[in-house]
Amino acid sequence: MVDLLAQSAGLNALLSNRTADTRDKRLHIGYGEAADRLNIPEKWLRERISTLPHRKFGKFVQFTEDDLRAISDMHFVNPGTKPQEDDRPATAALQPSMRSRKRF
């Protein structure tokens, strides 16, 4: 009898681990869950949505797994490498206009 209980307890443990490991089957997630998954404030996502990959269904903004990975990759920093010339900020090339007004 004890062996049967041990076997059933082992089976229940296996089944509970299996259900815990299954991933969410939803194709898209909203702001709140995306912010939780990226470990950032939801407000940060909302303020920068025009520069981040996302899906839009009418007025509803949704994110996929690929979108979240792309957002994470966009903000990757490797401090041990020097930036290439193409990585220079665009503001470095700005110069004042020759037509600027003179101050009196």
Short mmCIF file of C-alpha atoms in Angstrom, two decimals:
data_model
loop_
_atom_site.label_atom_id
_atom_site.label_comp_id
_atom_site.label_asym_id
_atom_site.label_seq_id
_atom_site.Cartn_x
_atom_site.Cartn_y
_atom_site.Cartn_z
CA MET A 1 0.00 0.00 0.00
CA VAL A 2 2.82 2.39 0.88
CA ASP A 3 4.47 1.66 -2.48
CA LEU A 4 1.29 2.59 -4.34
CA LEU A 5 1.03 5.87 -2.41
CA ALA A 6 4.67 6.65 -3.14
CA GLN A 7 4.12 5.93 -6.83
CA SER A 8 1.02 8.13 -6.96
CA ALA A 9 2.85 10.92 -5.11
CA GLY A 10 5.72 10.65 -7.62
CA LEU A 11 3.26 10.75 -10.50
CA ASN A 12 1.52 13.81 -9.06
CA ALA A 13 4.88 15.53 -8.65
CA LEU A 14 5.76 14.80 -12.27
CA LEU A 15 2.41 16.10 -13.47
CA SER A 16 2.65 19.28 -11.39
CA ASN A 17 6.17 19.97 -12.73
CA ARG A 18 4.93 19.40 -16.26
CA THR A 19 2.12 21.91 -15.90
CA ALA A 20 4.48 24.44 -14.29
CA ASP A 21 6.93 24.19 -17.20
CA THR A 22 4.39 24.80 -19.94
CA ARG A 23 4.73 28.26 -21.43
CA ASP A 24 1.97 30.73 -21.94
CA LYS A 25 0.31 29.94 -25.27
CA ARG A 26 -0.85 33.51 -25.92
CA LEU A 27 0.57 35.01 -29.08
CA HIS A 28 0.51 38.62 -27.84
CA ILE A 29 0.82 40.29 -24.45
CA GLY A 30 -0.04 43.82 -23.31
CA TYR A 31 1.93 46.65 -21.73
CA GLY A 32 1.70 45.39 -18.16
CA GLU A 33 3.02 41.90 -18.73
CA ALA A 34 5.63 43.10 -21.24
CA ALA A 35 6.95 45.56 -18.65
CA ASP A 36 7.04 42.80 -16.03
CA ARG A 37 8.88 40.45 -18.37
CA LEU A 38 11.44 43.15 -19.26
CA ASN A 39 11.67 44.21 -15.61
CA ILE A 40 11.00 47.86 -16.43
CA PRO A 41 8.20 50.30 -15.55
CA GLU A 42 5.12 50.20 -17.77
CA LYS A 43 5.35 53.98 -18.12
CA TRP A 44 8.78 53.61 -19.76
CA LEU A 45 7.27 51.36 -22.46
CA ARG A 46 4.32 53.68 -23.04
CA GLU A 47 6.53 56.78 -23.37
CA ARG A 48 8.86 55.15 -25.92
CA ILE A 49 6.39 53.02 -27.88
CA SER A 50 7.03 54.93 -31.13
CA THR A 51 10.66 53.74 -31.11
CA LEU A 52 10.05 50.14 -29.99
CA PRO A 53 8.94 47.08 -31.97
CA HIS A 54 5.31 46.17 -31.29
CA ARG A 55 2.04 45.11 -32.89
CA LYS A 56 -0.95 47.39 -33.15
CA PHE A 57 -4.54 46.19 -33.50
CA GLY A 58 -6.59 49.34 -33.81
CA LYS A 59 -5.90 51.20 -30.58
CA PHE A 60 -4.50 48.13 -28.82
CA VAL A 61 -0.73 47.75 -28.51
CA GLN A 62 0.59 44.20 -28.13
CA PHE A 63 4.03 42.57 -27.95
CA THR A 64 5.31 39.18 -29.09
CA GLU A 65 8.27 37.19 -27.76
CA ASP A 66 10.33 38.45 -30.72
CA ASP A 67 9.37 42.05 -29.93
CA LEU A 68 10.53 41.66 -26.32
CA ARG A 69 13.83 40.13 -27.45
CA ALA A 70 14.33 42.96 -29.97
CA ILE A 71 13.65 45.59 -27.29
CA SER A 72 16.15 43.90 -25.02
CA ASP A 73 18.74 43.68 -27.81
CA MET A 74 18.25 47.35 -28.70
CA HIS A 75 19.48 48.30 -25.25
CA PHE A 76 22.45 45.94 -25.05
CA VAL A 77 25.59 47.64 -23.74
CA ASN A 78 29.08 46.15 -23.98
CA PRO A 79 31.37 48.54 -22.11
CA GLY A 80 34.59 46.78 -23.16
CA THR A 81 34.34 47.74 -26.85
CA LYS A 82 34.98 51.04 -28.59
CA PRO A 83 32.15 52.45 -30.70
CA GLN A 84 32.63 52.37 -34.45
CA GLU A 85 32.42 55.55 -36.52
CA ASP A 86 28.88 54.67 -37.58
CA ASP A 87 27.86 54.48 -33.92
CA ARG A 88 28.74 58.14 -33.24
CA PRO A 89 25.80 60.26 -32.19
CA ALA A 90 24.34 62.37 -34.98
CA THR A 91 24.76 65.48 -32.82
CA ALA A 92 28.57 65.24 -33.08
CA ALA A 93 28.42 66.47 -36.68
CA LEU A 94 26.15 69.45 -35.96
CA GLN A 95 27.58 72.94 -36.33
CA PRO A 96 25.96 76.32 -35.87
CA SER A 97 24.40 77.82 -38.95
CA MET A 98 26.24 80.70 -40.63
CA ARG A 99 22.86 82.46 -40.91
CA SER A 100 22.31 82.69 -37.17
CA ARG A 101 21.27 86.08 -35.85
CA LYS A 102 23.82 88.30 -34.20
CA ARG A 103 23.15 89.30 -30.63
CA PHE A 104 23.42 92.96 -29.70
#
